mmCIF file of C-alpha atoms in Angstrom:
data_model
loop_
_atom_site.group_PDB
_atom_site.id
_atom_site.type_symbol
_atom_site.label_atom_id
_atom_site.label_comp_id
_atom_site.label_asym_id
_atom_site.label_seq_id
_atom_site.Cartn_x
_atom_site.Cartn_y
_atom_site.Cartn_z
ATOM 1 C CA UNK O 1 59.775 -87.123 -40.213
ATOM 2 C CA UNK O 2 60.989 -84.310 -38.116
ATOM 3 C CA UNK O 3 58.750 -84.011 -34.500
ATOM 4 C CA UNK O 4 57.409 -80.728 -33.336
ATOM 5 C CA UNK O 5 60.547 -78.991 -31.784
ATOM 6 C CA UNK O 6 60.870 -76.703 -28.676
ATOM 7 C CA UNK O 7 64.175 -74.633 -27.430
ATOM 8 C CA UNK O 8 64.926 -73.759 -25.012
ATOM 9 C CA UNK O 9 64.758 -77.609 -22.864
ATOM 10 C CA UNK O 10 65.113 -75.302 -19.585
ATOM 11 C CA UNK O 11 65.908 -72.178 -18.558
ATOM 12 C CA UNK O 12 65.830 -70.081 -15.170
ATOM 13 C CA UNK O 13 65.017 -66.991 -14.734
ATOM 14 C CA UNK O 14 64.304 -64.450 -12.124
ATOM 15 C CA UNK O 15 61.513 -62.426 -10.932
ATOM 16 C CA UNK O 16 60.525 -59.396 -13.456
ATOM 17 C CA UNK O 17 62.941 -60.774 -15.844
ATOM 18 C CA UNK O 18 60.715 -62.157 -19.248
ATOM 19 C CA UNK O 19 61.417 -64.721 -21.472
ATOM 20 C CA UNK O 20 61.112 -66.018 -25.157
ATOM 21 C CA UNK O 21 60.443 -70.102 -26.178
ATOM 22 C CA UNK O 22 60.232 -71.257 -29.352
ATOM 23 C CA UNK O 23 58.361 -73.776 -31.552
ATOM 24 C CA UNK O 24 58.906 -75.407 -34.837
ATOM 25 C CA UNK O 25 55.653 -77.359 -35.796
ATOM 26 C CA UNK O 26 56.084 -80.602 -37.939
ATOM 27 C CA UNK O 27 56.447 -79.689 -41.738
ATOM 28 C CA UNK O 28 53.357 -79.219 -43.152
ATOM 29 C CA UNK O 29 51.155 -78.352 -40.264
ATOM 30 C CA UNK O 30 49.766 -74.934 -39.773
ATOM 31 C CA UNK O 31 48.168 -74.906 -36.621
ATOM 32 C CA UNK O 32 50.561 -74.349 -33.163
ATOM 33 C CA UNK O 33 49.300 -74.397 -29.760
ATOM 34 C CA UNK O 34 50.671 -73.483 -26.554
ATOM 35 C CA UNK O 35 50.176 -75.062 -23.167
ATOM 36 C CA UNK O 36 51.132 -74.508 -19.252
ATOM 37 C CA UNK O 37 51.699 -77.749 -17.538
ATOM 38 C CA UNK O 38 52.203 -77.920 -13.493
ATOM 39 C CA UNK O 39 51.281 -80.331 -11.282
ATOM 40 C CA UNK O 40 48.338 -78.499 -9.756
ATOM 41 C CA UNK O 41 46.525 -77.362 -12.760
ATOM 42 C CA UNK O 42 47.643 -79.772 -15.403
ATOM 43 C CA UNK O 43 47.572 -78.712 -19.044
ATOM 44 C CA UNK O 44 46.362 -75.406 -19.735
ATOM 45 C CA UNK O 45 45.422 -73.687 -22.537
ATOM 46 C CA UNK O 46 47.289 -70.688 -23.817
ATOM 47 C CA UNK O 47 46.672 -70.203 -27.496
ATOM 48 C CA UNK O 48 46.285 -71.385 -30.947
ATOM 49 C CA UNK O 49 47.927 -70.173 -33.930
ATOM 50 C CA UNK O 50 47.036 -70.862 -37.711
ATOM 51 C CA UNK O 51 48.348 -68.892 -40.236
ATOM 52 C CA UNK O 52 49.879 -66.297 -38.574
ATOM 53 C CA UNK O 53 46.938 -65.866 -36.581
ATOM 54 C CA UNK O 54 45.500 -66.210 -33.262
ATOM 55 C CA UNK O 55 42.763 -68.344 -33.423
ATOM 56 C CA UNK O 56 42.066 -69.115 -30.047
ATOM 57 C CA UNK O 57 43.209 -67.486 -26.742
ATOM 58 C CA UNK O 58 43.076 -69.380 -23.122
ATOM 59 C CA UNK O 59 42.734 -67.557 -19.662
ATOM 60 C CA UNK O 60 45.983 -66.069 -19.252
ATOM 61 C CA UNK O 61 46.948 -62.474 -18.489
ATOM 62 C CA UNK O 62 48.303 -60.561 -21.046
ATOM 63 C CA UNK O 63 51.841 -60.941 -19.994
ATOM 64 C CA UNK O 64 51.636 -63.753 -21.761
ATOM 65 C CA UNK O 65 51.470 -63.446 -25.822
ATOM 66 C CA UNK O 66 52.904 -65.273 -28.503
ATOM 67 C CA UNK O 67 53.107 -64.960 -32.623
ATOM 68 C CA UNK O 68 53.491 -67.302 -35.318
ATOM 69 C CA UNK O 69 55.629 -66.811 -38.449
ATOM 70 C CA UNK O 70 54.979 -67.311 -42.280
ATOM 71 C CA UNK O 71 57.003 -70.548 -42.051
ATOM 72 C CA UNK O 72 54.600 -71.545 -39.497
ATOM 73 C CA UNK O 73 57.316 -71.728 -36.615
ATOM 74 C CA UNK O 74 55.964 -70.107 -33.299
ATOM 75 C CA UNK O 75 57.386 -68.241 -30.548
ATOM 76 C CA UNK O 76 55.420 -67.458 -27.126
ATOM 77 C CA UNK O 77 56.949 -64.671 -24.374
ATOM 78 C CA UNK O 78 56.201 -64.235 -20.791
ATOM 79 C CA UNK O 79 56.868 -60.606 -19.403
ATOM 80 C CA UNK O 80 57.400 -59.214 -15.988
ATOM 81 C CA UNK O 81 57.678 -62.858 -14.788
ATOM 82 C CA UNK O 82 56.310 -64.418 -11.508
ATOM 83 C CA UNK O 83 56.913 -67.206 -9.457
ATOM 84 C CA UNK O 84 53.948 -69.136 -9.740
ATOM 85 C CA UNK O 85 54.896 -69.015 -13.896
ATOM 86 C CA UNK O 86 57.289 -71.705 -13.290
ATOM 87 C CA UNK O 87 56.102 -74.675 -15.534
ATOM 88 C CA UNK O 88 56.646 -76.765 -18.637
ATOM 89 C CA UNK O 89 55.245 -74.671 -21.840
ATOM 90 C CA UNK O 90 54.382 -77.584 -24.061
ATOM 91 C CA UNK O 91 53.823 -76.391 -28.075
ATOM 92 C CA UNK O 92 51.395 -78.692 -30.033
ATOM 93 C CA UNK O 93 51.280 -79.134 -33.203
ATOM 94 C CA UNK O 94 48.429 -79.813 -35.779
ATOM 95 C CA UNK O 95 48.132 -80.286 -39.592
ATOM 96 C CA UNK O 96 43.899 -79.468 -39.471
ATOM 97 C CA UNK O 97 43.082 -78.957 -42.971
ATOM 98 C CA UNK O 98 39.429 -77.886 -41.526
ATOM 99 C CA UNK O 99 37.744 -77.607 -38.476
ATOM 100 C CA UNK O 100 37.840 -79.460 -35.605
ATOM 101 C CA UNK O 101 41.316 -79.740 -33.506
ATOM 102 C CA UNK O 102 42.758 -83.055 -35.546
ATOM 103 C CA UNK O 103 45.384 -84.710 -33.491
ATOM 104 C CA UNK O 104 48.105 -82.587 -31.519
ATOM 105 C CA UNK O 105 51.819 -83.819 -31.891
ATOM 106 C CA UNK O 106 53.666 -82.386 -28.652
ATOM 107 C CA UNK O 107 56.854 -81.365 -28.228
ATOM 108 C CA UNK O 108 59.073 -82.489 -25.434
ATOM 109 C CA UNK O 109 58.222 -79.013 -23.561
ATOM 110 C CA UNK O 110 60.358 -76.073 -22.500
ATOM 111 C CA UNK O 111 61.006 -76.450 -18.193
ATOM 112 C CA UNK O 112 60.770 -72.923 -16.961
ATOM 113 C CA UNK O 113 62.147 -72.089 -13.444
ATOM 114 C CA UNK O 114 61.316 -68.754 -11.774
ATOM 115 C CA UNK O 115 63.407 -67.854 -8.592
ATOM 116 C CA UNK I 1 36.353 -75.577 -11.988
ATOM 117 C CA UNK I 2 38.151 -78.361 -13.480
ATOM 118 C CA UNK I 3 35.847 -78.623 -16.896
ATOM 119 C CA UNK I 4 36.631 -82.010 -17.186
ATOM 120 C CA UNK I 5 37.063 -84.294 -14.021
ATOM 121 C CA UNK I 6 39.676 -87.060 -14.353
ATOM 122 C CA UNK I 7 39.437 -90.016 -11.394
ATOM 123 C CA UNK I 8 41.504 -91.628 -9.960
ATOM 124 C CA UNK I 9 44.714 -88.750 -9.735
ATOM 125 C CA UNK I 10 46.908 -91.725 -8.916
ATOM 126 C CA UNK I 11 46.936 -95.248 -9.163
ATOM 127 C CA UNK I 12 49.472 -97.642 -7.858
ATOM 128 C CA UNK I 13 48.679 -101.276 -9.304
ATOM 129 C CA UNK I 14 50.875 -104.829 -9.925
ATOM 130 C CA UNK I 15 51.734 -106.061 -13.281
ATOM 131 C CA UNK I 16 49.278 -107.966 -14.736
ATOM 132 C CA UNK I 17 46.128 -105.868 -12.509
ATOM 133 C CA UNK I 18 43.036 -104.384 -14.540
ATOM 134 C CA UNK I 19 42.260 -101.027 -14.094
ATOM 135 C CA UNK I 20 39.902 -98.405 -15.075
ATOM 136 C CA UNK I 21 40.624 -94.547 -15.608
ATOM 137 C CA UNK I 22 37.457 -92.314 -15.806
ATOM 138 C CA UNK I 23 37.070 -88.692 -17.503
ATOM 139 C CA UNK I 24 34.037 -86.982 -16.319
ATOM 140 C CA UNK I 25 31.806 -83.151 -17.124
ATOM 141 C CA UNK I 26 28.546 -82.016 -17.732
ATOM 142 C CA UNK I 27 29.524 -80.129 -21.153
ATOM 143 C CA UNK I 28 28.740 -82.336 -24.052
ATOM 144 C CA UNK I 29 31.946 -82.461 -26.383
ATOM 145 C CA UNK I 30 32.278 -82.924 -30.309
ATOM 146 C CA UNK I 31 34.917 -85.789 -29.459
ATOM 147 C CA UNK I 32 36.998 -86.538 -26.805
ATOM 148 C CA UNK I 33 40.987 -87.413 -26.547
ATOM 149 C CA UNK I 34 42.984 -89.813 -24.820
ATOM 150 C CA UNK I 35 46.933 -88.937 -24.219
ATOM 151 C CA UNK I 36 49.789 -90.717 -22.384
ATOM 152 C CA UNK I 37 52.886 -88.587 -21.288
ATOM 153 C CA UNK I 38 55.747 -90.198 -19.714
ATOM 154 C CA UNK I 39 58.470 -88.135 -18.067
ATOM 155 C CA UNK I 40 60.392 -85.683 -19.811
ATOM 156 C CA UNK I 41 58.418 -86.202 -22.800
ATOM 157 C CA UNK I 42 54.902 -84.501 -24.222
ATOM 158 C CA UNK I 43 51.810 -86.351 -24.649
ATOM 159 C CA UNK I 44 50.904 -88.757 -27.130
ATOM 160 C CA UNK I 45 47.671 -89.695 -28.284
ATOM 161 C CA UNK I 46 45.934 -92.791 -28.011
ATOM 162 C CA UNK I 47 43.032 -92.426 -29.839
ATOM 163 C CA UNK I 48 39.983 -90.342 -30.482
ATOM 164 C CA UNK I 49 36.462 -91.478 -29.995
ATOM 165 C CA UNK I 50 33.800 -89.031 -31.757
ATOM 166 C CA UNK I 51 30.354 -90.788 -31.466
ATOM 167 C CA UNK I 52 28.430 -91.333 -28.017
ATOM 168 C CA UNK I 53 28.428 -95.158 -26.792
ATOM 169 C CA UNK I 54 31.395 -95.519 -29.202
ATOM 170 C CA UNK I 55 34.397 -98.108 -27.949
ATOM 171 C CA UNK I 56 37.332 -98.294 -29.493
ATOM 172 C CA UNK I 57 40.192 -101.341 -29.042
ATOM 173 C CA UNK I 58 43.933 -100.644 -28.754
ATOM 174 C CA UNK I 59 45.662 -104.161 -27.892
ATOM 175 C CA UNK I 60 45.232 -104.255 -23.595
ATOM 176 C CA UNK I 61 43.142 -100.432 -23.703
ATOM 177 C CA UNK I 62 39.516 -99.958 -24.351
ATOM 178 C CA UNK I 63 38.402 -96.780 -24.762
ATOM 179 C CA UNK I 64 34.392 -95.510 -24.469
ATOM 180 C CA UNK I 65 32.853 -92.863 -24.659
ATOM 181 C CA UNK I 66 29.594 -91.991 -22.575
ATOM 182 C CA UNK I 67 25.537 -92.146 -24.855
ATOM 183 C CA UNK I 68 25.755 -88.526 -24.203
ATOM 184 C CA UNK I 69 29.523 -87.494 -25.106
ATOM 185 C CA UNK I 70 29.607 -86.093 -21.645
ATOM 186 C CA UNK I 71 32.084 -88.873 -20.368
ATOM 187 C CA UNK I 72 34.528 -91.742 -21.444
ATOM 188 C CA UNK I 73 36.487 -94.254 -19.694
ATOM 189 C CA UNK I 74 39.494 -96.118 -20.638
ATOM 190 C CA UNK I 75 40.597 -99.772 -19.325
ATOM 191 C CA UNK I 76 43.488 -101.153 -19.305
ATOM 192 C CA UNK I 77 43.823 -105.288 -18.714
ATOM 193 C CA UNK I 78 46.729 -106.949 -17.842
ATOM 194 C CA UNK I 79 48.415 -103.840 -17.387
ATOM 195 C CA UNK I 80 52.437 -103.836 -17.576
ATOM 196 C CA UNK I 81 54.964 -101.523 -16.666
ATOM 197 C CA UNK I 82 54.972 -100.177 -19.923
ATOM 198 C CA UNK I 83 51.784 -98.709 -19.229
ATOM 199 C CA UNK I 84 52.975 -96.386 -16.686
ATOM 200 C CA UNK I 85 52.457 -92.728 -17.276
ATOM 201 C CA UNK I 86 50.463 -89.868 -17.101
ATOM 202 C CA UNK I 87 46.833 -90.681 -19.125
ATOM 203 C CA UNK I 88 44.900 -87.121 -19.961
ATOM 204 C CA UNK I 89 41.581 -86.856 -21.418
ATOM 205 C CA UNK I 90 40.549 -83.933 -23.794
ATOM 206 C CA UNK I 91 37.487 -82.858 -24.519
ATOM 207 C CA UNK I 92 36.714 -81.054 -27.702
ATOM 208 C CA UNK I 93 33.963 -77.896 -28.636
ATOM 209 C CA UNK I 94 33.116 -75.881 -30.940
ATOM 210 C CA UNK I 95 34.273 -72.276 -29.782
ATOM 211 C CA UNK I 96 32.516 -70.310 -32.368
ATOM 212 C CA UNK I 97 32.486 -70.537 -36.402
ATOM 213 C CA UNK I 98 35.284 -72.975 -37.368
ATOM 214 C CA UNK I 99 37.179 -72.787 -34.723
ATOM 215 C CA UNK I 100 37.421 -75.612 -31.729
ATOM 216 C CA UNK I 101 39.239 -75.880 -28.464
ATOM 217 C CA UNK I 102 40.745 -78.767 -26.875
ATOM 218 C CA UNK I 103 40.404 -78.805 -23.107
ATOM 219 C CA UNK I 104 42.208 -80.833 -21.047
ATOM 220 C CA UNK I 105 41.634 -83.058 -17.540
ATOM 221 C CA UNK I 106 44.046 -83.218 -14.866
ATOM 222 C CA UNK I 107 45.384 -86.015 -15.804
ATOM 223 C CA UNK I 108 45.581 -89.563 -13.966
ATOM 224 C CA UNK I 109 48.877 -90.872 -13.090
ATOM 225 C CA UNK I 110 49.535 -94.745 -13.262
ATOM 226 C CA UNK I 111 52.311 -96.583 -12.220
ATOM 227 C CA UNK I 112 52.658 -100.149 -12.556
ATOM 228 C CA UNK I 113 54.750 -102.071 -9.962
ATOM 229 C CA UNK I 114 57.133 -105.696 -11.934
#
C-alpha cells in the first residue's frame, strides 16, 4: 500500500517569490492536512481538507492557502514568501469515516528554504 | 502559548536507561496521540489512548493518560538506540459540530547513546 506522498523533497526559493507543494493522500482516505514544522515552534497546524473542502483552518496568514481535488490529492501555496517561512510542510493523511481525527499517516515532508 | 507542554525538550540517556517523557495542558482533550519522527522522515504513531487513567502497553513503552484527559506520559524501559527520535504528543478537541483538531506539543527529542 502506497504511503501518503509529498513533491517537491526540497526546494529554495527567494524572498517574494511563492511556491506550490503537493500531496497525494493514501488511496482511500479523504481527509489531508497540512503542517509547518521548525525547530522553534514544532508542528503547526495549517489546514484540513475533506472532500474538497476546508474543514479546519490553523493560525496562518492568508498567504498561505491550499485546495484539495476530487481525487482527493492536495496542493498547499505560500505567496509573497518570507524568511521566517522556511520549514518542512508535512501533509497528513486520514481515512476518518466520521468524526474525530482517526490516525494521521505523514508524509516524508517537503524542506522549504527561503533566502 | 504552547497548548500542550511537552518535558523534557531533550534527553540524552545510555542503552538500557528508563526514562519518562511527559505531555502536559489545562484543556481537557477527547484523546490524546503519541508520534515518533526520526530524521528525514514524518511522524508515526504509537498509539492513541481515549479514556482518562487509561494505560496502554507497546513492548518497552507505556503509555497513560492523566484521570482528567488533561495529561499523559509515556515510559520507555530498557531503552535502545532504536528508540531514538523525536516523540510528539497530540491532543485532540472537538472544534465545533463534527469536526476535530489535532494539536500538537513541541516535541521531546531522545537520543540513546550504545
Amino acid at each position: 500500500k502506497a504511503g501518503v506522498t509529498q513533491t517537491p523533497r526540497y526546494l529554495i526559493k527567494t524572498r517574494g517569490q511563492q511556491v506550490t507543494l503537493s500531496c497525494s493522500p493514501i488511496s482511500g482516505h479523504r481527509s489531508v492536512s497540512w503542517y509547518q514544522q521548525t525547530p522553534g515552534q514544532g508542528l503547526q497546524f495549517l489546514f484540513e481538507y475533506f472532500s474538497e473542502t476546508q474543514r479546519n483552518k490553523g493560525n496562518f496568514p492568508g498567504r498561505f492557502s491550499g485546495r484539495q481535488f476530487s481525487n482527493s490529492r492536495s496542493e498547499m501555496n505560500v505567496s509573497t514568501l518570507e524568511l521566517g517561512d522556511s520549514a518542512l510542510y508535512l501533509c497528513a493523511s486520514s481515512i476518518l469515516a466520521g468524526g474525530g481525527t482517526g490516525e494521521l499517516f505523514f508524509g516524508e515532508g517537503s524542506r522549504l528554504t527561503v533566502l | 502559548t504552547q497548548l500542550l507542554e511537552q518535558s523534557p525538550q531533550f534527553l540524552s540517556i545510555q542503552e538500557g536507561e528508563n526514562l519518562t517523557v511527559y505531555c502536559n495542558s489545562s484543556s481537557v482533550f477527547s484523546s490524546l496521540q503519541w508520534y515518533r519522527q526520526e530524521p528525514g522522515e514524518g511522524p508515526v504513531l504509537l498509539v492513541t489512548v481515549v479514556t482518562g487513567g487509561e494505560v496502554k502497553k507497546l513492548k518497552r513503552l507505556t503509555f497513560q493518560f492523566g484521570d482528567a484527559r488533561k495529561d499523559s506520559s509515556l515510559h520507555i524501559t530498557a531503552a535502545q538506540p532504536g528508540d531514538t527520535g523525536l516523540y510528539l504528543c497530540a491532543g485532540e478537541r472537538n472544534s465545533g459540530g463534527s469536526n476535530y483538531k489535532l494539536t500538537f506539543g513541541k516535541g521531546t527529542l531522545l537520543t540513546v547513546n550504545p
